[in-house]
mmCIF file of C-alpha atoms in Angstrom:
data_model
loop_
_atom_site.group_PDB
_atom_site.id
_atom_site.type_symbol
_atom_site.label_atom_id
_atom_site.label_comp_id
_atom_site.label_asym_id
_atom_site.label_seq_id
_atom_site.Cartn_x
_atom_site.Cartn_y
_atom_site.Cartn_z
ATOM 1 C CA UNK N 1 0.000 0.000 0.000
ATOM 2 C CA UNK N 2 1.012 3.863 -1.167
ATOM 3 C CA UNK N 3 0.512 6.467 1.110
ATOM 4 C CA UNK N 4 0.449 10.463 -0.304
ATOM 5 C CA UNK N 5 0.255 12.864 2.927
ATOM 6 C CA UNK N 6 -1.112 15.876 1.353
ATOM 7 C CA UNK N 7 -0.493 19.754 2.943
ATOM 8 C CA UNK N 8 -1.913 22.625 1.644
ATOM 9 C CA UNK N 9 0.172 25.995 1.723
ATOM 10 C CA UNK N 10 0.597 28.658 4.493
ATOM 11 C CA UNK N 11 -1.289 31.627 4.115
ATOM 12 C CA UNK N 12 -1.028 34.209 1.487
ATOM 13 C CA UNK N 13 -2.453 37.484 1.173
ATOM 14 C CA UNK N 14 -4.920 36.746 -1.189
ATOM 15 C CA UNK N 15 -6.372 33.894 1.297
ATOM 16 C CA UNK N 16 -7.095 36.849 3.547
ATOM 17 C CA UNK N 17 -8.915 39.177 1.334
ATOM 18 C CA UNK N 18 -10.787 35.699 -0.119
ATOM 19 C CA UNK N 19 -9.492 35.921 -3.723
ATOM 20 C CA UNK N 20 -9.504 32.499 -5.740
ATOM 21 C CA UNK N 21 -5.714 32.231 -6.386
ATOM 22 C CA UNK N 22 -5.556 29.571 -9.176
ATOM 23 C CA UNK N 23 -2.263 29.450 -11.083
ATOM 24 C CA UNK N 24 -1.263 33.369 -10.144
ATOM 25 C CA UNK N 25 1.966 32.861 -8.562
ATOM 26 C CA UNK N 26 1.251 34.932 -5.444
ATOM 27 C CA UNK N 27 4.129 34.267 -2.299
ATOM 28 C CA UNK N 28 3.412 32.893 1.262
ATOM 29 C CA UNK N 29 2.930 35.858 4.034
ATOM 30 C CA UNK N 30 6.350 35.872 6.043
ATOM 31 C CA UNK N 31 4.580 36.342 9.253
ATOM 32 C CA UNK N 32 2.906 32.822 8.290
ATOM 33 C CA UNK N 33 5.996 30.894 6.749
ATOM 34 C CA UNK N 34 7.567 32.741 10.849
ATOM 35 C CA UNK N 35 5.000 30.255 12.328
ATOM 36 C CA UNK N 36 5.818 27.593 10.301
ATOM 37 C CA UNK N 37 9.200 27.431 11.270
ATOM 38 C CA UNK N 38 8.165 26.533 14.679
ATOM 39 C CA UNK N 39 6.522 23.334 13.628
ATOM 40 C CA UNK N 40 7.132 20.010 12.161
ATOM 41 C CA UNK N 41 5.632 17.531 9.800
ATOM 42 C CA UNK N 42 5.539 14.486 12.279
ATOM 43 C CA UNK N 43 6.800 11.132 11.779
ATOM 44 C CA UNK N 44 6.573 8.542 9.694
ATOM 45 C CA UNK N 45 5.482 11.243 7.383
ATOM 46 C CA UNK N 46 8.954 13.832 7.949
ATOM 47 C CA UNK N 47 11.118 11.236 6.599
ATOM 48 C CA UNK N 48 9.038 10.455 3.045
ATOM 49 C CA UNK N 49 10.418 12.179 -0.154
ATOM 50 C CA UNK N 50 8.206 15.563 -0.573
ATOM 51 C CA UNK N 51 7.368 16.893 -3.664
ATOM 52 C CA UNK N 52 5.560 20.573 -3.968
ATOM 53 C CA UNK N 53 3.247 22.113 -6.744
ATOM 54 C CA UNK N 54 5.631 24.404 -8.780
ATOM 55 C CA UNK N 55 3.900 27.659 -7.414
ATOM 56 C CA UNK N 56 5.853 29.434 -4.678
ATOM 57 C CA UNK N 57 3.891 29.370 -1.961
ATOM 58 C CA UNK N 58 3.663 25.845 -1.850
ATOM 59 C CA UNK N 59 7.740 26.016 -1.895
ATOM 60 C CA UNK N 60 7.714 28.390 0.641
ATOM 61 C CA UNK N 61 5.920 26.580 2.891
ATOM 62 C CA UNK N 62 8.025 23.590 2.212
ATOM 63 C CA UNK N 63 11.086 25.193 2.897
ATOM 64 C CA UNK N 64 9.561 26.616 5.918
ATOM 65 C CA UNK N 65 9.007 23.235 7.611
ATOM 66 C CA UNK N 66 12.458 22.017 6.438
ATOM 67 C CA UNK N 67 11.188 19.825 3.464
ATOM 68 C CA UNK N 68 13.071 19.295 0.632
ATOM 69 C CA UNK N 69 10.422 19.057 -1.835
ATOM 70 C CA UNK N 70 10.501 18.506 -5.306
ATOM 71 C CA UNK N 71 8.559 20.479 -7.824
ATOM 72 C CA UNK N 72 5.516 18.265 -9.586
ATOM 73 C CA UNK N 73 3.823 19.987 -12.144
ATOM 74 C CA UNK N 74 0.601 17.620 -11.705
ATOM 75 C CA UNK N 75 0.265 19.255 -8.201
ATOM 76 C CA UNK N 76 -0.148 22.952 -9.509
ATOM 77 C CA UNK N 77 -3.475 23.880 -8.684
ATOM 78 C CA UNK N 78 -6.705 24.491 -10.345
ATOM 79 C CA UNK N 79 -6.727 26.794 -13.256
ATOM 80 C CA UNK N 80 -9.629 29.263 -11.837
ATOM 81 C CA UNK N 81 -9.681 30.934 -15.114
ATOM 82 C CA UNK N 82 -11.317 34.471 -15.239
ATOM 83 C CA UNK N 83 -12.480 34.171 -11.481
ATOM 84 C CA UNK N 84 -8.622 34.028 -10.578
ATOM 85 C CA UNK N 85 -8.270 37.823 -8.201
ATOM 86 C CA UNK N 86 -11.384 38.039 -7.296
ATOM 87 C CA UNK N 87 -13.538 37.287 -4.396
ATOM 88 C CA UNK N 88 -17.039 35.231 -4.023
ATOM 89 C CA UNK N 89 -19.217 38.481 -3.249
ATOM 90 C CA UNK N 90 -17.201 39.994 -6.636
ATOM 91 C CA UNK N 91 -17.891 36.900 -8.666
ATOM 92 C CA UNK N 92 -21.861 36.761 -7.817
ATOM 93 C CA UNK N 93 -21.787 40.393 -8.078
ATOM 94 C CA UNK N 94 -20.306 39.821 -11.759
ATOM 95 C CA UNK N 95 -21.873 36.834 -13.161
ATOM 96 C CA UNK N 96 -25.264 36.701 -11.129
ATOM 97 C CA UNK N 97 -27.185 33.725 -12.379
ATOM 98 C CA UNK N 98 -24.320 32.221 -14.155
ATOM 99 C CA UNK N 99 -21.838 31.810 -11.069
ATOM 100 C CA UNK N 100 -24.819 29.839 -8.758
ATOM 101 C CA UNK N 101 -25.689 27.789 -11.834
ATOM 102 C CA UNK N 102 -21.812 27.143 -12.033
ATOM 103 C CA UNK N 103 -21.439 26.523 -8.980
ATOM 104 C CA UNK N 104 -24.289 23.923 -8.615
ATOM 105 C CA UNK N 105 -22.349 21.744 -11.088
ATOM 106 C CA UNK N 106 -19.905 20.634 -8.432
ATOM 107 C CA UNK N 107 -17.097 18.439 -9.743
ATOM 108 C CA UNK N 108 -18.137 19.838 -13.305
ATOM 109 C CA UNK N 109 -17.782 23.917 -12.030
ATOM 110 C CA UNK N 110 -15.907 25.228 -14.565
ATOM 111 C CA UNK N 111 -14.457 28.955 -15.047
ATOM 112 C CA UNK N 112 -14.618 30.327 -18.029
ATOM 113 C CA UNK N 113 -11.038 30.134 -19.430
ATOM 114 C CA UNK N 114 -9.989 27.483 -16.408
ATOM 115 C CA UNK N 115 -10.904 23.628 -15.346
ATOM 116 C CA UNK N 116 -13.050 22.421 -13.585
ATOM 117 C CA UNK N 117 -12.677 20.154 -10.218
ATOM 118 C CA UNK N 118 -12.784 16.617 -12.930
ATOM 119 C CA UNK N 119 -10.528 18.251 -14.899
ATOM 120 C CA UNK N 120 -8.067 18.492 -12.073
ATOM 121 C CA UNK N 121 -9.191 14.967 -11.009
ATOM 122 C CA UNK N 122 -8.069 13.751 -14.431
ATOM 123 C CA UNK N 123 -4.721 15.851 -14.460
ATOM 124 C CA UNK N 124 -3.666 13.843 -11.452
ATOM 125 C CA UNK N 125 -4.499 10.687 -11.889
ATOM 126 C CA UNK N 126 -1.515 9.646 -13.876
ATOM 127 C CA UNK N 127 0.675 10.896 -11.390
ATOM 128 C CA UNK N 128 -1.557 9.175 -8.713
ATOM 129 C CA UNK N 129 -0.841 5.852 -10.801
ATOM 130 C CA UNK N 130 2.566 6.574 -11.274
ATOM 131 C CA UNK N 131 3.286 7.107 -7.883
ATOM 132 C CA UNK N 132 1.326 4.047 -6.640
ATOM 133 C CA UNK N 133 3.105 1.968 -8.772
ATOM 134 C CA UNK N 134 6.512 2.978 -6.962
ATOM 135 C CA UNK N 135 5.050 1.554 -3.990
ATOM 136 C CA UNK N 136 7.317 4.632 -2.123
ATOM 137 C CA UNK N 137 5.181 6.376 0.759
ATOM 138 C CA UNK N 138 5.200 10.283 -0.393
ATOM 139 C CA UNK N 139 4.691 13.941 1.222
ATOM 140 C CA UNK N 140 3.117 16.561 -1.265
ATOM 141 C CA UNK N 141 2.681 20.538 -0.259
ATOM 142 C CA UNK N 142 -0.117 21.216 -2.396
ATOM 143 C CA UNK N 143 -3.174 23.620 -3.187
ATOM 144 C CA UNK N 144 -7.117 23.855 -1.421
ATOM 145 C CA UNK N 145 -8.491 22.785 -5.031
ATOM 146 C CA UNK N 146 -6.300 19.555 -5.349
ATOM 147 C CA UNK N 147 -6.541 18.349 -2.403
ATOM 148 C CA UNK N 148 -10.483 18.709 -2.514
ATOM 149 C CA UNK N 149 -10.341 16.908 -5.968
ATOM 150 C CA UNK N 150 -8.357 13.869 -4.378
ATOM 151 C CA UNK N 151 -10.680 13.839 -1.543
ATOM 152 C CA UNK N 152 -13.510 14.353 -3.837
ATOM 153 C CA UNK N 153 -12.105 11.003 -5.729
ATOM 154 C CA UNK N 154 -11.726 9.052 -2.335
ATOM 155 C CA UNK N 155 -14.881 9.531 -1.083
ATOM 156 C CA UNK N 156 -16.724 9.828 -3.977
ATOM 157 C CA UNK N 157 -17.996 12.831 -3.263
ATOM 158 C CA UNK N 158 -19.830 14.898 -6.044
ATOM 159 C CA UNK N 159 -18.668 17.963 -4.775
ATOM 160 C CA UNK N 160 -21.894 18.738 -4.136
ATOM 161 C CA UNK N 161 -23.275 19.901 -0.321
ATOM 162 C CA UNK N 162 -21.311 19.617 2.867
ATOM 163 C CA UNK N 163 -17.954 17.533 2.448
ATOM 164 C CA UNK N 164 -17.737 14.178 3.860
ATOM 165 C CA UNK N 165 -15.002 15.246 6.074
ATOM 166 C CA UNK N 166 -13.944 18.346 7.644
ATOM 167 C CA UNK N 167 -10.406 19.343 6.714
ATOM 168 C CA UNK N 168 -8.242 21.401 8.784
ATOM 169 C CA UNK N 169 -5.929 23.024 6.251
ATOM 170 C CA UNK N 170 -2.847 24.075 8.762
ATOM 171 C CA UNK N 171 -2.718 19.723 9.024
ATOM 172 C CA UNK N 172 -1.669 16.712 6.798
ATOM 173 C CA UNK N 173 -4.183 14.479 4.860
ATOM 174 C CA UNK N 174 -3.055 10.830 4.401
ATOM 175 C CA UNK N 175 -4.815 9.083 1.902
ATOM 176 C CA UNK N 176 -3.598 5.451 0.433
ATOM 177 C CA UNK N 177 -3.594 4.558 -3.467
ATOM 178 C CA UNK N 178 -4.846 1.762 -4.712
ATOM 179 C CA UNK N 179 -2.434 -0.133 -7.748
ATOM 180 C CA UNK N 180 -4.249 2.467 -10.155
ATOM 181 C CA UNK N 181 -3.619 5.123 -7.900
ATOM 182 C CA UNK N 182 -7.051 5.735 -6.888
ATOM 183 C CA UNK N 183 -6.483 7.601 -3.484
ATOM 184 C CA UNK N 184 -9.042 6.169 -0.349
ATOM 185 C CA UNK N 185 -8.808 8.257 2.918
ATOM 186 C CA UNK N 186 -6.898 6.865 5.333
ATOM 187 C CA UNK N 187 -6.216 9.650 8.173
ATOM 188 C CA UNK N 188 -7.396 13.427 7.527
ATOM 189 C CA UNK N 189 -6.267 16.064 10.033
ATOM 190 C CA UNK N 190 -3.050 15.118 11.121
ATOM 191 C CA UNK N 191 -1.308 18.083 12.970
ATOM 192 C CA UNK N 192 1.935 19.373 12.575
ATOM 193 C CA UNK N 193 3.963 19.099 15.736
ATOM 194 C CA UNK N 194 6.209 21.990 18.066
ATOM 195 C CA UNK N 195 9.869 21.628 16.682
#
């Protein structure tokens, strides 16, 4: 059995003022990647390899908790298109109609100009397989919409209503990949620990 422990990235600025990020290459607050550097990733899961989405927050944070990640392009996250800057209130204030209809697709929201939550899904699946297929347990600093979109896939959840499972998103999420690198949830909410 794989495991992937997935972390999403410290804070940015844009998390505070509720902008969707997407791909926009926005860094990690220092006050946040400060608090990092208190804390650890605990064991088993400090001594896996660590990879990191290519964005630099997700290196930041990395780097913060001493990880020597390496970049995976699969782990960039979702492409939020021409909602990318802008905030919930802005985007219903822009599209109306169109952004609750959107929304109400779930795994199939899609931004105009971006992908959607399958699309993701289907971006990291290969990886997922790949990775499985090493049989080598793995750490990944990720993104909020990929690591929905590999919870969505091990719960099969439609993305639709509450989620199965509340994440905290300051912990890890261990999940364990079947031979075709479907992920199934294994332990969610794992906290870092004082270093």
């Amino acid at each position: 059995m794989t495991q992937l422990a997935l972390l999403r990235h410290t804070r940015t600025a844009w998390n505070i003022d509720g902008r969707l990020q997407g791909r926009t290459d926005i860094p990690a607050l220092e006050e946040s990647l400060a608090g990092l550097r208190k804390l650890a990733v605990p064991q088993p899961y400090a001594g896996w390899p660590w990879r990191s989405s290519p964005l630099l927050r997700t290196r930041q944070t990395a780097e913060a908790l001493g990880l020597a990640a390496q970049p995976e392009p699969a782990l960039i996250e979702t492409s939020w298109g021409d909602y990318e800057g802008l905030t919930i209130a802005q985007l219903q204030a822009r599209y109306g109609e169109d952004f609750a209809a959107n929304e109400a697709r779930g795994l199939d929201l899609l931004p105009p100009n971006g992908e959607s939550p399958r699309q993701v899904q289907a971006r990291l699946l290969p990886w997922l397989a790949e990775l499985a297929q090493t049989g080598v347990d793995t750490g990944a600093v990720t993104h909020k919409g990929v690591i929905r979109a590999i919870m969505a896939l091990a719960y099969d959840w439609p993305m639709l209503g509450k989620p199965p499972v509340k994440l905290d998103w300051k912990a890890l999420h261990v999940f364990r990949l079947d031979a075709d690198g479907t992920p199934r949830p294994l332990l969610m909410n794992v906290t870092l620990v004082p270093r």
